[in-house]
Amino acid sequence: MKDLARRFPENPLLLPKDISPSHPGIQVISLLNPGVFMFQNKVWLIVRLAEGVGQKEGVINFPVLNATGNTEIIEVPLNDPNLIASDARVVNYKGLDYLTTISHLRLLSSDDGIHFKEDPEYPGIFGKGYLERYGIEDCRVSQIGDSYYLTFTAVSDSGVGVGLKTTRDWRHFEEKGLILPPHNKDCAIFEEKIGDKYYCLHRPSSKEIGGNYIWLAESPDAEHWGRHECIIKTRPGMWDSARVGAGAAPIRTERGWLEIYHGANEAHQYCLGAFLMDLKDPSIVIARTIDPIMVPTEVYELSGFFGYVVFTNGHIVEGDDLTIYYGAADEFVCGAKFSISEILDKLKI
Ligand code: MAN
């Protein structure tokens, strides 16, 4: 299917083998879903590294952080009747859910937006404490004034929620704790106030009544959130029928706040779409794309750790040019360019 994305010819920009694991005995399984920001005139990615141990025949391994903060590997025979392992990303063992990998975040920078490298002065950011026992994932970065707000998925046996840190220099971080409790993820803070309020998009989920929808919330300080409103739902029979979630911070355009979001169907196939919110009152959704603006089509999007996935939570805007960085097949980091006016033209009331 033809989409609106102009993929970088250099894709994939980063593969798991390009980054060293956090410690010996563990392997980088996937490199994915980078937050993106400008700092010191460079493009930076805050990339998710999902680590685990290579699979051995007849058993499944999954890592957890123990009470002392070290990674422990649990190994279970595949024929164990207490094991449910039908998704590459999660397993259920003795009634408890575990991830097959544990994620942390790494900082990489680039002068040209294509070649990225790590700098030892900016070390990795790891899950801390019992609410991040299964790791931290999929960080969005919003720049407000000279502060950067990092919203990320905090995963533990207590659930999946949204954590917040702030920084000015990427070396010292203020820990703001869990700002949205389980089950919640995909939180993107608007980069400017509207009136005297901060706004964010987020994605609470319900297994019973309700679903995986995009919500809007407001806050006096970008830390404490209230007045939640459900603004974007899944659409039966369409590419975004099972789940939808916000990408990076909404983009201010003349016509409204433009948000790039991911949607998945029941077969867990992830595409990207867009919607537009009113500039003064973002709870009003003015328009939404019918067809996806990006569909997995390339080999590196169709097969990998979890195939048929394009997922973005970071971008750079320069005039009409939108450069998104995205996770492909839950394994690689890639880049693509869009024209903002072309996306706006596809929006339907
Ligand atoms: C889903 C997937 C995984 C992720 C978990 C926890 O299962 O998005 O990649 O690790 O949720 O957030």
mmCIF file of C-alpha atoms and ligand atoms in Angstrom:
data_model
loop_
_atom_site.group_PDB
_atom_site.id
_atom_site.type_symbol
_atom_site.label_atom_id
_atom_site.label_comp_id
_atom_site.label_asym_id
_atom_site.label_seq_id
_atom_site.Cartn_x
_atom_site.Cartn_y
_atom_site.Cartn_z
ATOM 1 C CA MET A 1 0.000 0.000 0.000
ATOM 2 C CA LYS A 2 1.309 3.442 -0.920
ATOM 3 C CA ASP A 3 1.573 5.746 2.091
ATOM 4 C CA LEU A 4 2.692 9.329 2.733
ATOM 5 C CA ALA A 5 6.072 8.460 4.287
ATOM 6 C CA ARG A 6 9.383 9.105 2.554
ATOM 7 C CA ARG A 7 11.563 6.576 4.307
ATOM 8 C CA PHE A 8 15.268 7.263 4.804
ATOM 9 C CA PRO A 9 17.285 5.265 2.227
ATOM 10 C CA GLU A 10 19.716 4.544 5.102
ATOM 11 C CA ASN A 11 17.046 2.580 7.062
ATOM 12 C CA PRO A 12 17.326 0.847 9.425
ATOM 13 C CA LEU A 13 19.399 3.561 11.088
ATOM 14 C CA LEU A 14 20.138 1.468 14.171
ATOM 15 C CA LEU A 15 20.140 -2.276 14.789
ATOM 16 C CA PRO A 16 20.423 -4.126 18.118
ATOM 17 C CA LYS A 17 24.059 -5.003 17.355
ATOM 18 C CA ASP A 18 24.969 -1.298 17.110
ATOM 19 C CA ILE A 19 24.661 -0.771 20.871
ATOM 20 C CA SER A 20 26.403 -2.627 23.654
ATOM 21 C CA PRO A 21 24.268 -4.388 26.259
ATOM 22 C CA SER A 22 24.000 -2.946 29.772
ATOM 23 C CA HIS A 23 25.994 -5.808 31.264
ATOM 24 C CA PRO A 24 27.704 -9.081 30.322
ATOM 25 C CA GLY A 25 25.479 -12.133 30.000
ATOM 26 C CA ILE A 26 22.587 -10.135 28.606
ATOM 27 C CA GLN A 27 21.797 -9.385 24.977
ATOM 28 C CA VAL A 28 20.191 -6.447 23.189
ATOM 29 C CA ILE A 29 17.143 -8.060 21.582
ATOM 30 C CA SER A 30 15.496 -4.892 20.228
ATOM 31 C CA LEU A 31 16.306 -1.238 19.737
ATOM 32 C CA LEU A 32 13.107 0.698 19.284
ATOM 33 C CA ASN A 33 10.661 3.549 19.827
ATOM 34 C CA PRO A 34 12.949 6.563 20.365
ATOM 35 C CA GLY A 35 11.893 9.869 21.867
ATOM 36 C CA VAL A 36 13.514 12.727 19.918
ATOM 37 C CA PHE A 37 14.774 16.184 20.921
ATOM 38 C CA MET A 38 17.181 18.936 19.911
ATOM 39 C CA PHE A 39 19.946 19.721 22.409
ATOM 40 C CA GLN A 40 23.228 21.589 21.820
ATOM 41 C CA ASN A 41 22.423 21.853 18.082
ATOM 42 C CA LYS A 42 22.253 18.102 17.658
ATOM 43 C CA VAL A 43 19.445 15.655 17.080
ATOM 44 C CA TRP A 44 19.145 13.276 20.030
ATOM 45 C CA LEU A 45 17.334 9.985 20.369
ATOM 46 C CA ILE A 46 16.338 8.507 23.695
ATOM 47 C CA VAL A 47 16.071 4.935 22.512
ATOM 48 C CA ARG A 48 14.479 1.949 24.190
ATOM 49 C CA LEU A 49 16.828 -1.035 24.527
ATOM 50 C CA ALA A 50 14.956 -4.240 25.198
ATOM 51 C CA GLU A 51 17.332 -6.815 26.652
ATOM 52 C CA GLY A 52 17.034 -10.484 27.397
ATOM 53 C CA VAL A 53 18.905 -13.714 26.941
ATOM 54 C CA GLY A 54 19.010 -15.550 23.625
ATOM 55 C CA GLN A 55 16.380 -18.271 23.482
ATOM 56 C CA LYS A 56 17.486 -21.880 23.984
ATOM 57 C CA GLU A 57 15.692 -24.905 22.613
ATOM 58 C CA GLY A 58 12.827 -26.207 24.707
ATOM 59 C CA VAL A 59 12.856 -23.406 27.304
ATOM 60 C CA ILE A 60 11.772 -19.810 27.588
ATOM 61 C CA ASN A 61 13.746 -17.178 29.498
ATOM 62 C CA PHE A 62 12.518 -13.930 30.889
ATOM 63 C CA PRO A 63 14.374 -11.297 32.902
ATOM 64 C CA VAL A 64 13.204 -9.482 36.041
ATOM 65 C CA LEU A 65 14.968 -6.993 38.288
ATOM 66 C CA ASN A 66 15.390 -8.431 41.767
ATOM 67 C CA ALA A 67 15.118 -6.455 45.014
ATOM 68 C CA THR A 68 18.784 -5.377 44.792
ATOM 69 C CA GLY A 69 18.286 -3.942 41.313
ATOM 70 C CA ASN A 70 20.121 -6.737 39.483
ATOM 71 C CA THR A 71 18.654 -8.602 36.555
ATOM 72 C CA GLU A 72 17.667 -12.159 37.305
ATOM 73 C CA ILE A 73 16.746 -14.650 34.579
ATOM 74 C CA ILE A 74 13.802 -17.008 35.067
ATOM 75 C CA GLU A 75 13.933 -20.129 32.875
ATOM 76 C CA VAL A 76 10.855 -22.298 32.264
ATOM 77 C CA PRO A 77 10.455 -25.390 30.018
ATOM 78 C CA LEU A 78 8.167 -24.609 27.075
ATOM 79 C CA ASN A 79 5.945 -27.578 27.929
ATOM 80 C CA ASP A 80 5.344 -26.375 31.502
ATOM 81 C CA PRO A 81 1.537 -26.423 31.956
ATOM 82 C CA ASN A 82 1.784 -23.199 34.014
ATOM 83 C CA LEU A 83 3.172 -21.288 31.022
ATOM 84 C CA ILE A 84 1.201 -19.323 28.407
ATOM 85 C CA ALA A 85 3.607 -18.009 25.735
ATOM 86 C CA SER A 86 1.644 -17.010 22.642
ATOM 87 C CA ASP A 87 2.964 -13.422 22.214
ATOM 88 C CA ALA A 88 6.693 -12.722 21.609
ATOM 89 C CA ARG A 89 6.448 -9.755 24.002
ATOM 90 C CA VAL A 90 4.723 -11.154 27.080
ATOM 91 C CA VAL A 91 4.333 -14.494 28.866
ATOM 92 C CA ASN A 92 2.094 -15.625 31.656
ATOM 93 C CA TYR A 93 3.641 -17.996 34.184
ATOM 94 C CA LYS A 94 1.745 -19.391 37.166
ATOM 95 C CA GLY A 95 -0.929 -16.754 36.627
ATOM 96 C CA LEU A 96 1.506 -13.795 36.614
ATOM 97 C CA ASP A 97 2.446 -11.709 33.567
ATOM 98 C CA TYR A 98 6.102 -11.160 32.652
ATOM 99 C CA LEU A 99 7.805 -9.424 29.747
ATOM 100 C CA THR A 100 10.205 -11.500 27.639
ATOM 101 C CA THR A 101 12.628 -8.545 27.686
ATOM 102 C CA ILE A 102 13.394 -5.730 30.089
ATOM 103 C CA SER A 103 13.911 -2.226 28.731
ATOM 104 C CA HIS A 104 15.961 0.814 29.636
ATOM 105 C CA LEU A 105 16.713 4.038 27.764
ATOM 106 C CA ARG A 106 19.909 5.180 26.036
ATOM 107 C CA LEU A 107 20.889 8.592 24.703
ATOM 108 C CA LEU A 108 22.413 8.924 21.224
ATOM 109 C CA SER A 109 23.178 12.068 19.274
ATOM 110 C CA SER A 110 23.813 13.026 15.674
ATOM 111 C CA ASP A 111 24.903 16.012 13.588
ATOM 112 C CA ASP A 112 23.069 14.897 10.449
ATOM 113 C CA GLY A 113 19.992 13.129 11.875
ATOM 114 C CA ILE A 114 21.108 9.866 10.270
ATOM 115 C CA HIS A 115 24.273 8.639 12.003
ATOM 116 C CA PHE A 116 23.817 8.372 15.758
ATOM 117 C CA LYS A 117 26.329 7.550 18.446
ATOM 118 C CA GLU A 118 26.493 7.239 22.218
ATOM 119 C CA ASP A 119 28.545 9.543 24.418
ATOM 120 C CA PRO A 120 29.777 8.140 27.779
ATOM 121 C CA GLU A 121 29.025 11.541 29.343
ATOM 122 C CA TYR A 122 25.317 10.768 28.901
ATOM 123 C CA PRO A 123 24.790 7.336 30.461
ATOM 124 C CA GLY A 124 21.729 5.076 30.107
ATOM 125 C CA ILE A 125 18.610 5.608 32.195
ATOM 126 C CA PHE A 126 17.326 2.535 34.034
ATOM 127 C CA GLY A 127 14.177 1.576 35.884
ATOM 128 C CA LYS A 128 14.382 2.203 39.616
ATOM 129 C CA GLY A 129 12.209 0.920 42.424
ATOM 130 C CA TYR A 130 9.322 -1.530 42.496
ATOM 131 C CA LEU A 131 7.149 0.387 39.982
ATOM 132 C CA GLU A 132 9.827 -0.013 37.278
ATOM 133 C CA ARG A 133 10.828 -3.582 38.097
ATOM 134 C CA TYR A 134 10.164 -4.766 34.529
ATOM 135 C CA GLY A 135 11.802 -1.693 33.006
ATOM 136 C CA ILE A 136 11.037 1.656 31.390
ATOM 137 C CA GLU A 137 9.948 2.074 27.770
ATOM 138 C CA ASP A 138 8.896 4.336 24.899
ATOM 139 C CA CYS A 139 9.930 7.766 26.194
ATOM 140 C CA ARG A 140 8.338 10.930 24.784
ATOM 141 C CA VAL A 141 10.267 14.179 25.208
ATOM 142 C CA SER A 142 8.498 17.554 25.342
ATOM 143 C CA GLN A 143 10.499 20.741 25.551
ATOM 144 C CA ILE A 144 8.803 23.480 27.574
ATOM 145 C CA GLY A 145 10.985 26.559 27.973
ATOM 146 C CA ASP A 146 14.461 25.257 28.752
ATOM 147 C CA SER A 147 13.178 22.113 30.491
ATOM 148 C CA TYR A 148 12.662 18.722 28.933
ATOM 149 C CA TYR A 149 9.763 16.575 30.196
ATOM 150 C CA LEU A 150 10.263 12.839 29.791
ATOM 151 C CA THR A 151 7.115 10.725 29.897
ATOM 152 C CA PHE A 152 7.713 6.996 29.690
ATOM 153 C CA THR A 153 6.060 3.671 30.357
ATOM 154 C CA ALA A 154 6.951 2.274 33.789
ATOM 155 C CA VAL A 155 6.393 -1.485 33.909
ATOM 156 C CA SER A 156 6.212 -3.776 36.933
ATOM 157 C CA ASP A 157 4.203 -6.609 38.419
ATOM 158 C CA SER A 158 2.019 -3.836 39.893
ATOM 159 C CA GLY A 159 1.027 -2.738 36.380
ATOM 160 C CA VAL A 160 1.927 -0.491 33.450
ATOM 161 C CA GLY A 161 1.796 3.264 34.139
ATOM 162 C CA VAL A 162 3.309 6.580 33.062
ATOM 163 C CA GLY A 163 6.414 7.964 34.775
ATOM 164 C CA LEU A 164 7.792 11.510 34.502
ATOM 165 C CA LYS A 165 11.277 12.956 34.854
ATOM 166 C CA THR A 166 12.445 16.437 33.967
ATOM 167 C CA THR A 167 15.887 17.688 33.036
ATOM 168 C CA ARG A 168 17.660 20.713 31.613
ATOM 169 C CA ASP A 169 21.066 19.211 30.901
ATOM 170 C CA TRP A 170 20.402 15.465 30.336
ATOM 171 C CA ARG A 171 22.814 14.657 33.164
ATOM 172 C CA HIS A 172 20.685 15.511 36.178
ATOM 173 C CA PHE A 173 17.062 14.422 36.359
ATOM 174 C CA GLU A 174 14.241 15.326 38.697
ATOM 175 C CA GLU A 175 12.152 12.269 39.434
ATOM 176 C CA LYS A 176 8.445 13.107 39.469
ATOM 177 C CA GLY A 177 7.214 9.568 40.084
ATOM 178 C CA LEU A 178 4.242 7.860 38.462
ATOM 179 C CA ILE A 179 1.936 10.574 37.090
ATOM 180 C CA LEU A 180 -0.734 8.284 35.585
ATOM 181 C CA PRO A 181 -1.422 4.965 37.335
ATOM 182 C CA PRO A 182 -2.001 1.562 35.630
ATOM 183 C CA HIS A 183 -3.104 0.723 33.092
ATOM 184 C CA ASN A 184 -1.797 3.688 31.144
ATOM 185 C CA LYS A 185 0.885 4.508 28.553
ATOM 186 C CA ASP A 186 1.565 6.630 25.415
ATOM 187 C CA CYS A 187 1.612 9.964 27.261
ATOM 188 C CA ALA A 188 2.671 13.064 25.288
ATOM 189 C CA ILE A 189 2.702 16.522 26.895
ATOM 190 C CA PHE A 190 1.893 19.553 24.710
ATOM 191 C CA GLU A 191 4.962 21.796 24.385
ATOM 192 C CA GLU A 192 3.148 24.981 25.309
ATOM 193 C CA LYS A 193 0.357 25.998 27.641
ATOM 194 C CA ILE A 194 -3.127 26.676 26.303
ATOM 195 C CA GLY A 195 -4.615 29.486 28.365
ATOM 196 C CA ASP A 196 -3.031 28.885 31.732
ATOM 197 C CA LYS A 197 -3.082 25.063 31.573
ATOM 198 C CA TYR A 198 -0.745 22.315 30.474
ATOM 199 C CA TYR A 199 -2.274 19.496 28.431
ATOM 200 C CA CYS A 200 -1.296 15.920 27.682
ATOM 201 C CA LEU A 201 -2.569 13.001 25.656
ATOM 202 C CA HIS A 202 -2.534 9.573 27.292
ATOM 203 C CA ARG A 203 -3.920 6.069 26.863
ATOM 204 C CA PRO A 204 -5.623 4.361 29.775
ATOM 205 C CA SER A 205 -6.950 0.882 28.972
ATOM 206 C CA SER A 206 -9.828 -1.117 30.210
ATOM 207 C CA LYS A 207 -10.277 -4.863 29.776
ATOM 208 C CA GLU A 208 -13.973 -4.651 30.483
ATOM 209 C CA ILE A 209 -16.171 -1.703 29.536
ATOM 210 C CA GLY A 210 -14.229 0.840 27.448
ATOM 211 C CA GLY A 211 -11.089 0.094 25.459
ATOM 212 C CA ASN A 212 -7.670 1.377 24.370
ATOM 213 C CA TYR A 213 -8.537 4.989 23.587
ATOM 214 C CA ILE A 214 -6.681 8.314 23.519
ATOM 215 C CA TRP A 215 -7.549 10.703 26.328
ATOM 216 C CA LEU A 216 -6.739 14.343 27.017
ATOM 217 C CA ALA A 217 -5.944 15.737 30.465
ATOM 218 C CA GLU A 218 -5.077 19.156 31.847
ATOM 219 C CA SER A 219 -2.768 20.281 34.615
ATOM 220 C CA PRO A 220 -1.661 23.439 36.430
ATOM 221 C CA ASP A 221 1.972 22.260 36.632
ATOM 222 C CA ALA A 222 2.487 19.446 34.061
ATOM 223 C CA GLU A 223 2.729 16.966 36.943
ATOM 224 C CA HIS A 224 -0.757 16.641 38.410
ATOM 225 C CA TRP A 225 -3.407 15.765 35.867
ATOM 226 C CA GLY A 226 -7.204 16.029 35.912
ATOM 227 C CA ARG A 227 -10.337 16.829 33.861
ATOM 228 C CA HIS A 228 -9.740 13.755 31.701
ATOM 229 C CA GLU A 229 -11.653 13.468 28.447
ATOM 230 C CA CYS A 230 -11.777 10.607 25.961
ATOM 231 C CA ILE A 231 -11.117 12.112 22.527
ATOM 232 C CA ILE A 232 -10.141 9.353 20.076
ATOM 233 C CA LYS A 233 -11.593 5.841 19.963
ATOM 234 C CA THR A 234 -10.802 2.712 18.013
ATOM 235 C CA ARG A 235 -12.848 2.232 14.821
ATOM 236 C CA PRO A 236 -14.447 -1.189 14.235
ATOM 237 C CA GLY A 237 -13.407 -2.880 11.009
ATOM 238 C CA MET A 238 -10.599 -0.402 10.346
ATOM 239 C CA TRP A 239 -6.799 -0.494 10.684
ATOM 240 C CA ASP A 240 -7.105 1.101 14.146
ATOM 241 C CA SER A 241 -9.855 -1.199 15.446
ATOM 242 C CA ALA A 242 -8.092 -2.617 18.542
ATOM 243 C CA ARG A 243 -5.899 0.121 20.030
ATOM 244 C CA VAL A 244 -4.875 3.714 19.450
ATOM 245 C CA GLY A 245 -2.150 5.702 21.237
ATOM 246 C CA ALA A 246 -0.515 9.121 20.891
ATOM 247 C CA GLY A 247 2.897 9.554 19.296
ATOM 248 C CA ALA A 248 5.058 12.532 20.273
ATOM 249 C CA ALA A 249 3.928 16.021 21.406
ATOM 250 C CA PRO A 250 1.189 17.553 19.220
ATOM 251 C CA ILE A 251 2.438 19.882 16.477
ATOM 252 C CA ARG A 252 1.013 23.414 16.378
ATOM 253 C CA THR A 253 -0.248 24.248 12.868
ATOM 254 C CA GLU A 254 -2.448 27.071 11.600
ATOM 255 C CA ARG A 255 -5.372 24.670 11.380
ATOM 256 C CA GLY A 256 -5.000 23.112 14.811
ATOM 257 C CA TRP A 257 -2.854 20.786 16.928
ATOM 258 C CA LEU A 258 -1.752 17.917 14.701
ATOM 259 C CA GLU A 259 -1.117 14.590 16.384
ATOM 260 C CA ILE A 260 0.480 11.556 14.756
ATOM 261 C CA TYR A 261 -0.812 8.421 16.465
ATOM 262 C CA HIS A 262 -0.456 4.667 16.187
ATOM 263 C CA GLY A 263 -3.355 2.343 15.673
ATOM 264 C CA ALA A 264 -3.438 -1.447 15.687
ATOM 265 C CA ASN A 265 -6.001 -3.994 14.597
ATOM 266 C CA GLU A 266 -6.897 -7.319 16.242
ATOM 267 C CA ALA A 267 -3.942 -8.987 14.478
ATOM 268 C CA HIS A 268 -1.563 -6.550 16.278
ATOM 269 C CA GLN A 269 -0.593 -4.811 13.020
ATOM 270 C CA TYR A 270 0.544 -1.259 13.820
ATOM 271 C CA CYS A 271 0.140 1.673 11.385
ATOM 272 C CA LEU A 272 0.268 5.457 11.840
ATOM 273 C CA GLY A 273 -2.558 7.949 11.405
ATOM 274 C CA ALA A 274 -3.204 11.590 12.315
ATOM 275 C CA PHE A 275 -5.860 13.757 13.939
ATOM 276 C CA LEU A 276 -6.323 17.460 14.483
ATOM 277 C CA MET A 277 -7.411 19.227 17.679
ATOM 278 C CA ASP A 278 -8.780 22.738 18.077
ATOM 279 C CA LEU A 279 -6.016 25.239 18.906
ATOM 280 C CA LYS A 280 -7.884 26.821 21.808
ATOM 281 C CA ASP A 281 -9.747 23.754 23.066
ATOM 282 C CA PRO A 282 -7.872 20.514 22.255
ATOM 283 C CA SER A 283 -10.757 18.392 23.572
ATOM 284 C CA ILE A 284 -12.446 19.234 20.248
ATOM 285 C CA VAL A 285 -11.201 16.848 17.538
ATOM 286 C CA ILE A 286 -11.684 18.649 14.231
ATOM 287 C CA ALA A 287 -10.624 15.900 11.868
ATOM 288 C CA ARG A 288 -8.949 12.484 11.584
ATOM 289 C CA THR A 289 -7.348 10.536 8.751
ATOM 290 C CA ILE A 290 -9.388 7.665 7.349
ATOM 291 C CA ASP A 291 -6.508 5.680 5.856
ATOM 292 C CA PRO A 292 -3.193 5.303 7.648
ATOM 293 C CA ILE A 293 -0.438 7.761 6.689
ATOM 294 C CA MET A 294 2.145 5.014 7.155
ATOM 295 C CA VAL A 295 1.803 1.252 6.806
ATOM 296 C CA PRO A 296 4.485 -1.411 7.354
ATOM 297 C CA THR A 297 5.753 -2.252 3.872
ATOM 298 C CA GLU A 298 9.541 -2.618 4.021
ATOM 299 C CA VAL A 299 11.243 -5.867 5.024
ATOM 300 C CA TYR A 300 12.567 -4.248 8.228
ATOM 301 C CA GLU A 301 8.984 -3.287 9.183
ATOM 302 C CA LEU A 302 7.379 -6.588 8.259
ATOM 303 C CA SER A 303 9.720 -8.957 10.025
ATOM 304 C CA GLY A 304 11.708 -8.650 13.226
ATOM 305 C CA PHE A 305 11.063 -9.210 16.926
ATOM 306 C CA PHE A 306 7.385 -8.391 16.381
ATOM 307 C CA GLY A 307 6.584 -7.970 12.694
ATOM 308 C CA TYR A 308 4.200 -5.645 10.894
ATOM 309 C CA VAL A 309 4.859 -2.686 13.174
ATOM 310 C CA VAL A 310 5.615 0.994 12.611
ATOM 311 C CA PHE A 311 5.472 2.912 15.901
ATOM 312 C CA THR A 312 6.553 6.494 16.514
ATOM 313 C CA ASN A 313 6.971 8.568 19.651
ATOM 314 C CA GLY A 314 9.507 11.145 18.463
ATOM 315 C CA HIS A 315 9.898 13.722 15.729
ATOM 316 C CA ILE A 316 11.538 16.965 14.585
ATOM 317 C CA VAL A 317 9.517 19.725 12.907
ATOM 318 C CA GLU A 318 11.140 22.226 10.510
ATOM 319 C CA GLY A 319 8.563 24.335 8.674
ATOM 320 C CA ASP A 320 6.471 21.944 6.585
ATOM 321 C CA ASP A 321 8.966 19.096 7.090
ATOM 322 C CA LEU A 322 8.195 16.491 9.684
ATOM 323 C CA THR A 323 10.912 13.934 10.350
ATOM 324 C CA ILE A 324 9.694 11.046 12.423
ATOM 325 C CA TYR A 325 11.936 8.449 14.004
ATOM 326 C CA TYR A 326 10.176 5.166 14.526
ATOM 327 C CA GLY A 327 10.495 1.625 15.755
ATOM 328 C CA ALA A 328 10.167 -0.921 12.942
ATOM 329 C CA ALA A 329 9.046 -4.489 13.711
ATOM 330 C CA ASP A 330 9.749 -3.743 17.408
ATOM 331 C CA GLU A 331 13.453 -4.272 16.637
ATOM 332 C CA PHE A 332 15.039 -1.457 14.597
ATOM 333 C CA VAL A 333 15.176 2.338 14.665
ATOM 334 C CA CYS A 334 14.277 4.008 11.370
ATOM 335 C CA GLY A 335 13.500 7.460 10.016
ATOM 336 C CA ALA A 336 10.962 8.899 7.560
ATOM 337 C CA LYS A 337 9.947 12.326 6.313
ATOM 338 C CA PHE A 338 6.455 13.705 5.783
ATOM 339 C CA SER A 339 5.054 16.980 4.538
ATOM 340 C CA ILE A 340 2.788 18.440 7.243
ATOM 341 C CA SER A 341 0.504 20.069 4.641
ATOM 342 C CA GLU A 342 0.134 16.721 2.862
ATOM 343 C CA ILE A 343 -0.988 15.115 6.138
ATOM 344 C CA LEU A 344 -3.395 17.995 6.815
ATOM 345 C CA ASP A 345 -4.911 17.506 3.349
ATOM 346 C CA LYS A 346 -5.750 13.876 4.196
ATOM 347 C CA LEU A 347 -7.693 14.790 7.335
ATOM 348 C CA LYS A 348 -11.427 14.289 7.118
ATOM 349 C CA ILE A 349 -14.019 16.054 9.226
HETATM 350 C C1 MAN B 1 3.014 -4.528 25.330
HETATM 351 C C2 MAN B 1 4.092 -4.263 24.301
HETATM 352 C C3 MAN B 1 5.457 -4.549 24.859
HETATM 353 C C4 MAN B 1 5.653 -3.804 26.167
HETATM 354 C C5 MAN B 1 4.522 -4.113 27.134
HETATM 355 C C6 MAN B 1 4.600 -3.294 28.413
HETATM 356 O O1 MAN B 1 2.925 -5.868 25.578
HETATM 357 O O2 MAN B 1 4.037 -2.917 23.893
HETATM 358 O O3 MAN B 1 6.484 -4.175 23.958
HETATM 359 O O4 MAN B 1 6.890 -4.183 26.724
HETATM 360 O O5 MAN B 1 3.289 -3.832 26.522
HETATM 361 O O6 MAN B 1 4.530 -1.930 28.151
#
